[in-house]
Amino acid sequence: MTSRIEPLLTVADLDAFPDDDGNRYELIGGELFVSGAPGIPHQRVLHNLQMIFGSYLKANPIGILVPGAEAILSDYDAVIPDLAFVCNERWDEVVTGEKFTGALDLVIEILSPGTQNRQRDLSAKRQLYGRYGVKEYWIVDSENQSVLIFRLQDQTLVEIATLAGDQELTSALLPDFQLTTSAIFKL
């Protein structure tokens, strides 16, 4: 569900929204986006990614992975990425209190069903993350069992690969990280 409200909403306005109704409230350019709680397939993929990253980060403690935390990028931009990764050396400049307030190193969004959800992640969030300097953005598409990889180039997240099946996912942000794309979708 998308609502366009004039004047634009601010992050301060989000404080008035309920925390316990099962919805996720996000602002992009002052526009309110509301989505329901993720379904079980989405959460299984999220779990797989957390387990894979957990193993990697235990052996390579280069940063911290956080699921479902709010990222406040401006007074008019506040989103809740499925997974956010920040390198250790940048943690203090990116985190304020209990929220992300600076450019994340890596954001992973798992597409939820529905045209509006897909468009938000593929377009609006990609543009937002690029504008605020997110270095890498992965869009995990459970429906097509693929991962789109975007990397920052001049404040734009440019698609560099679409991976599926037994293709290997690597990242310059994560030394020695290797992941067979199909492992993300094992249920």
mmCIF file of N, CA, C and O in Angstrom, residues 5 7 11 27 44 49 51 63 68 74-75 83 96-97 103 105 111 117 124 139 144-145 149 154 156 171 179:
data_model
loop_
_atom_site.group_PDB
_atom_site.id
_atom_site.type_symbol
_atom_site.label_atom_id
_atom_site.label_comp_id
_atom_site.label_asym_id
_atom_site.label_seq_id
_atom_site.Cartn_x
_atom_site.Cartn_y
_atom_site.Cartn_z
ATOM 1 N N ILE A 5 1.133 11.803 0.713
ATOM 2 C CA ILE A 5 0.542 12.764 1.619
ATOM 3 C C ILE A 5 1.278 14.083 1.471
ATOM 4 O O ILE A 5 2.494 14.122 1.471
ATOM 5 N N PRO A 7 1.515 17.915 3.303
ATOM 6 C CA PRO A 7 2.948 17.989 3.059
ATOM 7 C C PRO A 7 3.608 16.641 3.323
ATOM 8 O O PRO A 7 3.003 15.745 3.901
ATOM 9 N N VAL A 11 10.471 11.777 9.495
ATOM 10 C CA VAL A 11 10.803 10.695 10.412
ATOM 11 C C VAL A 11 10.114 10.921 11.756
ATOM 12 O O VAL A 11 9.614 9.984 12.379
ATOM 13 N N LEU A 27 9.596 5.531 4.994
ATOM 14 C CA LEU A 27 9.486 6.787 4.253
ATOM 15 C C LEU A 27 10.577 6.840 3.203
ATOM 16 O O LEU A 27 11.743 6.562 3.489
ATOM 17 N N ARG A 44 12.344 -17.644 5.803
ATOM 18 C CA ARG A 44 13.277 -18.772 5.641
ATOM 19 C C ARG A 44 14.513 -18.340 4.871
ATOM 20 O O ARG A 44 15.637 -18.712 5.219
ATOM 21 N N LEU A 49 20.292 -16.642 4.966
ATOM 22 C CA LEU A 49 21.313 -15.608 4.800
ATOM 23 C C LEU A 49 21.993 -15.279 6.125
ATOM 24 O O LEU A 49 23.213 -15.122 6.186
ATOM 25 N N MET A 51 22.403 -17.275 8.686
ATOM 26 C CA MET A 51 23.265 -18.402 9.049
ATOM 27 C C MET A 51 24.557 -18.378 8.228
ATOM 28 O O MET A 51 25.650 -18.587 8.768
ATOM 29 N N GLY A 63 32.992 -7.184 10.422
ATOM 30 C CA GLY A 63 31.862 -6.272 10.552
ATOM 31 C C GLY A 63 30.698 -6.941 11.243
ATOM 32 O O GLY A 63 30.822 -8.048 11.771
ATOM 33 N N GLY A 68 16.609 -6.298 10.036
ATOM 34 C CA GLY A 68 15.406 -5.537 10.337
ATOM 35 C C GLY A 68 15.542 -4.308 11.207
ATOM 36 O O GLY A 68 14.591 -3.941 11.892
ATOM 37 N N SER A 74 17.627 10.557 6.315
ATOM 38 C CA SER A 74 17.361 11.994 6.328
ATOM 39 C C SER A 74 16.052 12.204 7.086
ATOM 40 O O SER A 74 15.425 11.232 7.516
ATOM 41 N N ASP A 75 15.624 13.437 7.199
ATOM 42 C CA ASP A 75 14.333 13.713 7.850
ATOM 43 C C ASP A 75 13.165 13.121 7.077
ATOM 44 O O ASP A 75 12.077 12.953 7.633
ATOM 45 N N LEU A 83 18.391 -6.988 5.778
ATOM 46 C CA LEU A 83 19.705 -7.188 6.391
ATOM 47 C C LEU A 83 20.598 -6.003 6.044
ATOM 48 O O LEU A 83 20.572 -5.516 4.907
ATOM 49 N N THR A 96 23.770 5.366 15.437
ATOM 50 C CA THR A 96 23.474 6.314 16.509
ATOM 51 C C THR A 96 22.393 5.687 17.381
ATOM 52 O O THR A 96 21.282 5.433 16.901
ATOM 53 N N GLY A 97 22.715 5.415 18.622
ATOM 54 C CA GLY A 97 21.733 4.786 19.510
ATOM 55 C C GLY A 97 21.342 3.424 18.994
ATOM 56 O O GLY A 97 22.188 2.546 18.819
ATOM 57 N N ALA A 103 25.455 5.874 5.879
ATOM 58 C CA ALA A 103 25.473 4.949 4.740
ATOM 59 C C ALA A 103 25.971 3.573 5.172
ATOM 60 O O ALA A 103 27.057 3.439 5.733
ATOM 61 N N ASP A 105 27.296 -0.313 4.493
ATOM 62 C CA ASP A 105 28.200 -0.880 3.502
ATOM 63 C C ASP A 105 27.451 -1.793 2.528
ATOM 64 O O ASP A 105 27.665 -1.727 1.325
ATOM 65 N N LEU A 111 12.805 -9.698 -1.810
ATOM 66 C CA LEU A 111 11.559 -9.242 -2.424
ATOM 67 C C LEU A 111 10.358 -9.945 -1.811
ATOM 68 O O LEU A 111 10.350 -11.163 -1.643
ATOM 69 N N ASN A 117 5.617 -3.949 -3.927
ATOM 70 C CA ASN A 117 6.794 -4.313 -3.135
ATOM 71 C C ASN A 117 8.024 -4.455 -4.024
ATOM 72 O O ASN A 117 9.112 -3.994 -3.686
ATOM 73 N N ALA A 124 12.735 2.471 -6.072
ATOM 74 C CA ALA A 124 12.787 3.543 -5.060
ATOM 75 C C ALA A 124 13.896 3.321 -4.033
ATOM 76 O O ALA A 124 14.680 4.236 -3.739
ATOM 77 N N ILE A 139 19.464 -7.649 -4.107
ATOM 78 C CA ILE A 139 18.027 -7.908 -4.096
ATOM 79 C C ILE A 139 17.849 -9.405 -4.314
ATOM 80 O O ILE A 139 18.215 -9.938 -5.359
ATOM 81 N N ASN A 144 12.107 -16.013 -8.469
ATOM 82 C CA ASN A 144 12.974 -16.426 -9.577
ATOM 83 C C ASN A 144 14.246 -17.110 -9.100
ATOM 84 O O ASN A 144 15.101 -17.453 -9.920
ATOM 85 N N GLN A 145 14.387 -17.263 -7.788
ATOM 86 C CA GLN A 145 15.565 -17.860 -7.164
ATOM 87 C C GLN A 145 16.853 -17.271 -7.743
ATOM 88 O O GLN A 145 17.742 -17.976 -8.228
ATOM 89 N N ILE A 149 22.806 -8.052 -8.018
ATOM 90 C CA ILE A 149 23.875 -7.379 -7.297
ATOM 91 C C ILE A 149 24.088 -5.999 -7.916
ATOM 92 O O ILE A 149 24.273 -5.872 -9.130
ATOM 93 N N ASP A 154 29.360 6.553 -8.575
ATOM 94 C CA ASP A 154 28.924 7.957 -8.661
ATOM 95 C C ASP A 154 27.500 8.164 -8.126
ATOM 96 O O ASP A 154 26.639 8.706 -8.810
ATOM 97 N N THR A 156 25.128 6.181 -7.746
ATOM 98 C CA THR A 156 24.113 5.358 -8.399
ATOM 99 C C THR A 156 24.480 3.902 -8.185
ATOM 100 O O THR A 156 25.631 3.512 -8.393
ATOM 101 N N SER A 171 31.868 -10.766 -3.019
ATOM 102 C CA SER A 171 31.778 -9.329 -2.827
ATOM 103 C C SER A 171 33.146 -8.779 -2.445
ATOM 104 O O SER A 171 33.827 -9.344 -1.588
ATOM 105 N N LEU A 179 29.519 -17.820 -1.865
ATOM 106 C CA LEU A 179 28.186 -18.348 -1.612
ATOM 107 C C LEU A 179 27.598 -18.840 -2.921
ATOM 108 O O LEU A 179 27.558 -18.088 -3.898
#
